[in-house]
Backbone as a ProteinNet text record, in pm:
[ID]
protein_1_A
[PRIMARY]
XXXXXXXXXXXXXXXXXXXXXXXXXXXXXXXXXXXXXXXXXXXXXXXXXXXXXXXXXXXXXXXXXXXXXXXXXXXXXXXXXXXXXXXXXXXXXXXXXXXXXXXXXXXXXXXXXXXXXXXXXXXXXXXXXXXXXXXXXXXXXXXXXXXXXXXXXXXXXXXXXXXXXXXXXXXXXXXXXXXXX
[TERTIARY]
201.2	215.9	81.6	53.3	-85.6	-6.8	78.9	156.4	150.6	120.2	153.5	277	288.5	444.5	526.4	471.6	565.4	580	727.1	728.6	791.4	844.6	933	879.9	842.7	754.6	870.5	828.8	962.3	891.8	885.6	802.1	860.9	902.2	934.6	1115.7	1130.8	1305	1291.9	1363.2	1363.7	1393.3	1253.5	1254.1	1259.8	1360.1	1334.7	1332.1	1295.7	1271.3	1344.1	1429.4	1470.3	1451.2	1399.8	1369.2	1451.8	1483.1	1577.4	1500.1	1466.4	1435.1	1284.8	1222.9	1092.1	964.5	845.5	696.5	673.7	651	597.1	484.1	449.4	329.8	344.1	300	322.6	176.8	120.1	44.8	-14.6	-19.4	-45.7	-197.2	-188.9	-287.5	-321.1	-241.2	-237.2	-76.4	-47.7	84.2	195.2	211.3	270.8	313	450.7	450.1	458.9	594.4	633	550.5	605.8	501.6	592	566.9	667.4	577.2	581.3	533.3	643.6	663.5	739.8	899.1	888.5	1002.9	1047.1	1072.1	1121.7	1095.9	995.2	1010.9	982.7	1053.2	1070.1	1045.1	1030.6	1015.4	1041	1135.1	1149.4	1205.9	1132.1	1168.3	1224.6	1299.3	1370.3	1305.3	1276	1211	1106.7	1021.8	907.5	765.5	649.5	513.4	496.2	464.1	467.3	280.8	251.3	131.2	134.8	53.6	81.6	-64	-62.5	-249.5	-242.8	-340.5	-296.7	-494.7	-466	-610.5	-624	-542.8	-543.4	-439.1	-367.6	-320.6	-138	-176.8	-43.9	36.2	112.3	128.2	208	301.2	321.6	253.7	265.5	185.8	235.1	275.5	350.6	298.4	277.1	241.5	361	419.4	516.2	648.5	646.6	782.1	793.2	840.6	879.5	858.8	836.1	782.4	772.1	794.9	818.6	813.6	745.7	763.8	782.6	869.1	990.8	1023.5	908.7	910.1	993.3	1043.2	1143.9	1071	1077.5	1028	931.1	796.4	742.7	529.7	460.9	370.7	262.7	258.3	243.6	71.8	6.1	-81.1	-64.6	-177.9	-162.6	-342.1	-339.4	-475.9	-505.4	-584.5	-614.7	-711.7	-790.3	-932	-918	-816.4	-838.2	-680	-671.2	-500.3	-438.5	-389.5	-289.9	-273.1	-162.2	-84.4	-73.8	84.5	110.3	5.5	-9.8	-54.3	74.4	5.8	80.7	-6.8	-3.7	-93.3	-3.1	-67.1	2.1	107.2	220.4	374.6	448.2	380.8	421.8	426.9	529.8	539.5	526.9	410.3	415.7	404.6	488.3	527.3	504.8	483.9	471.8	492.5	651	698.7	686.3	631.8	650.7	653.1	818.3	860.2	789.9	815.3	781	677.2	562.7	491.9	359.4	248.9	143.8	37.1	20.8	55.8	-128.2	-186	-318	-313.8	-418.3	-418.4	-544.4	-589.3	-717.2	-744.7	-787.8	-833.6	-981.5	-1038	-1207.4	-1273.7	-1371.5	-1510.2	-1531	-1463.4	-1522.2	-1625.1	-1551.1	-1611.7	-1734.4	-1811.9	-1911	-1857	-1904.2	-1816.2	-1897.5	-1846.9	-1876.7	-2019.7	-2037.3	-2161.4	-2262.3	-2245.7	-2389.2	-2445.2	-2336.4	-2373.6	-2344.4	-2467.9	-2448.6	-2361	-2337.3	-2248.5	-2076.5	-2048.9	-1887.7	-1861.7	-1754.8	-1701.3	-1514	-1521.5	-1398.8	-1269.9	-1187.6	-1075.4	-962	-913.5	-796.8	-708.9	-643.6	-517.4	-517.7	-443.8	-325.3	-276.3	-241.9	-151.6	-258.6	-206.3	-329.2	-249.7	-269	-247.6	-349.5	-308.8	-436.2	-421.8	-499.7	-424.6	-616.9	-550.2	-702.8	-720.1	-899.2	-944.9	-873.2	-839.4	-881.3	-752.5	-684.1	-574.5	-489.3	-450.8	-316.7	-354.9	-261.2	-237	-188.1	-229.5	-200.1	-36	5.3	112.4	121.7	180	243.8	171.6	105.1	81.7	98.2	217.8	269	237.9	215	187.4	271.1	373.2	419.7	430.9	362.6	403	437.4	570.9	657.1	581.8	560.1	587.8	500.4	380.9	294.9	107.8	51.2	-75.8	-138.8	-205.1	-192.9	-333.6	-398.4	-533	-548.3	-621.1	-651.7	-788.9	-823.1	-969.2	-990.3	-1019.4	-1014.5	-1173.2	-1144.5	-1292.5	-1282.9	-1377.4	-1332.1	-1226.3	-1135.9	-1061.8	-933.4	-927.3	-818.7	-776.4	-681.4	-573.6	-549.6	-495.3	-432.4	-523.5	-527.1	-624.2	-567.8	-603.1	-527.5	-623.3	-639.9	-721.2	-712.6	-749	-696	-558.7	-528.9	-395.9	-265.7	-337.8	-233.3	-219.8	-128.8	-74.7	-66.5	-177.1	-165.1	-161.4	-69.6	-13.1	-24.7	-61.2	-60.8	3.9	92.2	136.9	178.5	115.8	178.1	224.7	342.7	385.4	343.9	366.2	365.7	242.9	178.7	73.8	-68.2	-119.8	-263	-369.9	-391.2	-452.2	-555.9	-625.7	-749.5	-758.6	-866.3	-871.2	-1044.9	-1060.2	-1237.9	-1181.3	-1275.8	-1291.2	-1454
823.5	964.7	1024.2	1117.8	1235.1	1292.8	1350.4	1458.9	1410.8	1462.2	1432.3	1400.9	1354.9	1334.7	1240.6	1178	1056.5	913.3	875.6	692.6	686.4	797.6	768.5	785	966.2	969.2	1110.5	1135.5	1204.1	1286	1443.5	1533	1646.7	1682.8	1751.3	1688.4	1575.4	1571.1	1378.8	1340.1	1193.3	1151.4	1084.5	998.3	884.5	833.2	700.7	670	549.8	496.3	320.3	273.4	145.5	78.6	-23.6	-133.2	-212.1	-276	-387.1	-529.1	-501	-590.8	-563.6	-701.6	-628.4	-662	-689.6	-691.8	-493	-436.4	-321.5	-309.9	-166.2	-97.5	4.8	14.1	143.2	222.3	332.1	390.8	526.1	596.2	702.5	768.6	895.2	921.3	926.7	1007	1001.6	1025.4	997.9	1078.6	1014.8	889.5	860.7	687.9	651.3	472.3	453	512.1	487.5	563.1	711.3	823.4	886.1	886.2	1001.3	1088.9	1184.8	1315.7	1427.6	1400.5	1436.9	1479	1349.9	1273	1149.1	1110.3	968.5	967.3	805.9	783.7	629.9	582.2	485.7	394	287.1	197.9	90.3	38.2	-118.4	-161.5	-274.8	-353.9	-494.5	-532.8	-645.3	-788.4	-752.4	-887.4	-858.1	-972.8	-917.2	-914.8	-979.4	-913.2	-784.4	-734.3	-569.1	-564.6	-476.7	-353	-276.5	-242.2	-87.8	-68.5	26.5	86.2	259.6	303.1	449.5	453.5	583	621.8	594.2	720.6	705.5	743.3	781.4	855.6	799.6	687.6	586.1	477.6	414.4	277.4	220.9	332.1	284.9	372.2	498.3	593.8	662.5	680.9	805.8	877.6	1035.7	1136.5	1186.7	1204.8	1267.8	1201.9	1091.7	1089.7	887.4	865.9	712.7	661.2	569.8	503.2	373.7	367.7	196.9	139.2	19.3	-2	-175.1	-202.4	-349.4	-386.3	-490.1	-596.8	-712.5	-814.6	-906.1	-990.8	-1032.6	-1143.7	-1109.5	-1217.6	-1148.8	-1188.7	-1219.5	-1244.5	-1067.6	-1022.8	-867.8	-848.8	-739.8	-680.2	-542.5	-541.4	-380.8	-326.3	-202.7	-206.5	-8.3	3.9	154.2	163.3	289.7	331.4	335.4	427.8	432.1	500.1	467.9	494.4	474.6	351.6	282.8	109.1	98	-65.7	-43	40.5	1.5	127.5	235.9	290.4	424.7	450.2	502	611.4	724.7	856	912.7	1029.1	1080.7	1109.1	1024.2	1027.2	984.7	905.6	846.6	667.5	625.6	480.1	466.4	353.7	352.2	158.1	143	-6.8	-75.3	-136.2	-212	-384.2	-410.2	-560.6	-654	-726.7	-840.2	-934.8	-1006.8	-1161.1	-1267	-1271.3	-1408.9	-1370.9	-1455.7	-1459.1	-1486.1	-1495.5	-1521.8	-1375.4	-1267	-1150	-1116.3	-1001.6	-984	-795.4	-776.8	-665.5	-618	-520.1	-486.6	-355.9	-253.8	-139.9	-159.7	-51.1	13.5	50.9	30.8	-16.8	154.8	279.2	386	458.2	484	574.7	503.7	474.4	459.5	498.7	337.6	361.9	496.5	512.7	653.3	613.3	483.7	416.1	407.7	370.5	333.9	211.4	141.2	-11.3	-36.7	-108.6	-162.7	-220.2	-188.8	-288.8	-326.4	-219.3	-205.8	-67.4	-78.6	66.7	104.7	239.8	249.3	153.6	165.9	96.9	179.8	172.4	240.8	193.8	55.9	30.3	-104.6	-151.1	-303.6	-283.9	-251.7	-228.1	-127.6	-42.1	57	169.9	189.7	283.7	382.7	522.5	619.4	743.2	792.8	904.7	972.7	1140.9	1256.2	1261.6	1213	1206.5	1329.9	1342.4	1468.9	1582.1	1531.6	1550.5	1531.7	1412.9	1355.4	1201.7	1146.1	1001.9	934.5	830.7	760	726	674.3	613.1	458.7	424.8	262	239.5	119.2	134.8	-52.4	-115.1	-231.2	-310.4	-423	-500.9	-585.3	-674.2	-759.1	-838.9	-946	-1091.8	-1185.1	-1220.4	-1320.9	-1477.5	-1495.6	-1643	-1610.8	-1701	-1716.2	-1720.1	-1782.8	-1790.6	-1618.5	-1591.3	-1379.4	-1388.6	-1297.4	-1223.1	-1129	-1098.8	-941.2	-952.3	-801.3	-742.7	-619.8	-564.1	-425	-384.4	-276.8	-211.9	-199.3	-67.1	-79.8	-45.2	-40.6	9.7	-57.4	-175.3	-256.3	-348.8	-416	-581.7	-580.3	-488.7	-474.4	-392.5	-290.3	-193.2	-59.9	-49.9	109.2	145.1	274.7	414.7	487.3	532.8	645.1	649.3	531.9	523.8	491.5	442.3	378.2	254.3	200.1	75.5	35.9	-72.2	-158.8	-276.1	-342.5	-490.8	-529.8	-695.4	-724.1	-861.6	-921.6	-1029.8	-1102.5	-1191.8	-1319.9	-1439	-1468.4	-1573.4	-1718.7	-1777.1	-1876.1	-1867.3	-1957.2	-1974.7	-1988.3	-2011	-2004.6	-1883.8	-1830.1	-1728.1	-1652.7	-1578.6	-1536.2	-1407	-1373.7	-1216.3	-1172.4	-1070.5	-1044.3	-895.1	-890.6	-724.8	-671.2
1488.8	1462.2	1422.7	1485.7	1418.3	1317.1	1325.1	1233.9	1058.2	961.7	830.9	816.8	707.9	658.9	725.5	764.2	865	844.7	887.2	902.7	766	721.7	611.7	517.4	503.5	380	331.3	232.8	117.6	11.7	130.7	26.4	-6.9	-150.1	-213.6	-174.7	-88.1	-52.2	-64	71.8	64.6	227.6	226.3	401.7	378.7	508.4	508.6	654.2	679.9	810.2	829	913.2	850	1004	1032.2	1138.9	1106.2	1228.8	1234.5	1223.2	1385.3	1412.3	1552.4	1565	1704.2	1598.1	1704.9	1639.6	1664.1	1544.3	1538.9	1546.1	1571.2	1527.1	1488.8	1341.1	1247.5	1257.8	1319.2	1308.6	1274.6	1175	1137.3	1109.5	1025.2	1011.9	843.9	756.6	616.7	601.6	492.1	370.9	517.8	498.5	576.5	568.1	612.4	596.6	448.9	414.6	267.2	145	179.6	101.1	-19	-111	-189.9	-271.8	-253.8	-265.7	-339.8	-502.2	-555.5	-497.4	-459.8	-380.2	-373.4	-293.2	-254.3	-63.9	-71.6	86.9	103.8	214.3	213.1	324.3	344.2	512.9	501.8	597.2	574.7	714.2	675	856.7	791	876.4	862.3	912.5	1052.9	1132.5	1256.2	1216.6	1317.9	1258.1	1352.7	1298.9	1351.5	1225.7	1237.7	1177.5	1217.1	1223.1	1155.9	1039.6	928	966	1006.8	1045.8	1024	883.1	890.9	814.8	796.5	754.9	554.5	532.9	373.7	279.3	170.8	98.7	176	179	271.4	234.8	292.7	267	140.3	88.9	-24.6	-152.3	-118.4	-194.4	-264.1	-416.2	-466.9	-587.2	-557.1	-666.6	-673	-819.2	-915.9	-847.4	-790.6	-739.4	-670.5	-582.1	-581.6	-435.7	-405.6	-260.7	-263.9	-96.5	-123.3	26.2	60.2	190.6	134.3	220.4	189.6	357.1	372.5	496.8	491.1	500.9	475.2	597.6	663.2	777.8	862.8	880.1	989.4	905.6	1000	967.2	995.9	878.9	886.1	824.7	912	852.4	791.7	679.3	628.7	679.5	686.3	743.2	699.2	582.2	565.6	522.5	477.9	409.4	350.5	244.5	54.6	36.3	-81.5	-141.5	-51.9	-78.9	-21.1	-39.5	32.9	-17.5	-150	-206.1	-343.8	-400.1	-452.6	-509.4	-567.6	-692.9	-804.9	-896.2	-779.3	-828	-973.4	-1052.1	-1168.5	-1153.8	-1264.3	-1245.6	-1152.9	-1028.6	-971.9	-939.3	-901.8	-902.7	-739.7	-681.2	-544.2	-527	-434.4	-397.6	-276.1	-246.8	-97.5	-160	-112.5	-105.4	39	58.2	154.3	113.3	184	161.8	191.3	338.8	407.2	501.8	488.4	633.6	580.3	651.8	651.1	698.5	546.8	571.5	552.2	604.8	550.5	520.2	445.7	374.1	369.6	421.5	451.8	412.8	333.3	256.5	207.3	258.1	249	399.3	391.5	502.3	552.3	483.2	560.1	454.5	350.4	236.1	130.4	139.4	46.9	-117.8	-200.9	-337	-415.4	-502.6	-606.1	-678.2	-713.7	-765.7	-704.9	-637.5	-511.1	-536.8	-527.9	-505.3	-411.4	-360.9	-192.6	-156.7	-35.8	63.8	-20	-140.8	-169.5	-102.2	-97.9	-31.8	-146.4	-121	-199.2	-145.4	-176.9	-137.6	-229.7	-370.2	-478.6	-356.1	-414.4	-330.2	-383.9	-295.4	-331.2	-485.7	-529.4	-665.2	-743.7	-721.4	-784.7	-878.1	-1006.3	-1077.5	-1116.6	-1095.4	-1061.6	-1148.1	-1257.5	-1322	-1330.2	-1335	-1316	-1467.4	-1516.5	-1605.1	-1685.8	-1817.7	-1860.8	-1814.2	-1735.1	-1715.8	-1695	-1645.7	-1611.8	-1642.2	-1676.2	-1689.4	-1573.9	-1517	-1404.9	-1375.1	-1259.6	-1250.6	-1189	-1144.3	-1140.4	-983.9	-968.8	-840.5	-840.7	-742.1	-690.8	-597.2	-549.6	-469.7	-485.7	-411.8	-399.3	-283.3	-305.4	-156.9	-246.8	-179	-245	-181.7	-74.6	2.7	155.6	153.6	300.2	214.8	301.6	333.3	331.4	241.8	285.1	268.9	291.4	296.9	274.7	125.6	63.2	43.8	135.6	122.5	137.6	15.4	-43.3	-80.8	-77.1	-189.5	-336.9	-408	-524.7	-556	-697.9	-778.6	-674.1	-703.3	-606.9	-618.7	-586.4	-636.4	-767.7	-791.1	-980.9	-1067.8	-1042.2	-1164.4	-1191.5	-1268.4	-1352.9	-1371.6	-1350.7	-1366.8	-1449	-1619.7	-1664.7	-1696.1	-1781.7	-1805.8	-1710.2	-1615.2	-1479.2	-1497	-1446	-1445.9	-1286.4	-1251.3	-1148	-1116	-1056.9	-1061.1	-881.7	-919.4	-779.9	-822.7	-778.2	-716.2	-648.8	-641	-505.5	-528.5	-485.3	-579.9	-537.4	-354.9	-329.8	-171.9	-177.3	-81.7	-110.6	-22.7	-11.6	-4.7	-51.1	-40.4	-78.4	26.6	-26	-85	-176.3	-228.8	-224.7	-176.4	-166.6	-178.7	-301.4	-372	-380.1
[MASK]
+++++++++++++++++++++++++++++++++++++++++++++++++++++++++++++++++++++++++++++++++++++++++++++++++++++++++++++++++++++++++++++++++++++++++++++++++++++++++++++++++++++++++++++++++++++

């Protein structure tokens, strides 16, 4: 989809999107692929290697409201630039669960970090809690892989960090796995 708001995103109401079964490809552009936007939105596929490929502000993303993308079978990639996989803007709780598979997770490589330290790039994702200095307090930002061999490689502010009073969690319970931040 070009269009905003898509793949089961839930703004100002409640989207959802539900897969059965099939190797997907989820492709967007932003605010999209499990968005809630003082709302509720949602995505879940059942079976299959599936594809999550979007730009930013995605994936499991929620300001003032709830989101969630819940894979169950299937050796899956996640693949975005910044906010996203599991992020949890002010007052919002944002989630991305995968069960089984041998899953990889990929956030940064466009935006140059805020510091200017070489060769990191932003990322704010894989369990990211995010709240505006000075004004708002962060919200909940989730990562969950239960079971598989996975691969996480993010930029900054990523794989479990809170921002300004946010709360961000990443866990994986069973496998081998790598993490490069």
């Amino acid at each position: 989809s070009s269009e905003l708001y898509s793949q089961g995103s839930g703004i100002l109401g409640y989207g959802l999107l539900i897969d059965y079964e099939g190797d997907d490809l989820y492709r967007a552009s932003r605010l999209a692929q499990g968005v809630g936007i003082f709302g509720c939105g949602g995505l879940i596929d059942y079976y299959g290697d599936d594809s999550y490929v979007a730009q930013d502000f995605s994936q499991g993303l929620a300001l003032g409201g709830k989101s969630f993308i819940i894979d169950y079978y299937g050796n899956d990639s996640y693949s975005a630039s910044l906010f996203a996989q599991g992020v949890g803007l002010t007052k919002g709780i944002g989630s991305l669960f995968d069960f089984y598979g041998n899953d990889s997770y990929f956030l940064g490589a466009r935006n140059l970090n805020s510091y200017g330290t070489e060769g990191v790039f932003k990322g704010a994702g894989q369990g990211f809690g995010f709240g505006f200095r000075h004004v708002s307090s962060g919200g909940i930002g989730f990562l969950y892989d239960y079971k598989g061999n996975d691969h996480y490689e993010s930029g900054n502010f990523s794989q479990g960090t809170g921002h300004y009073y946010g709360l961000g969690m990443l866990f994986d319970d069973y496998g081998h796995d790598t993490h490069l931040g």
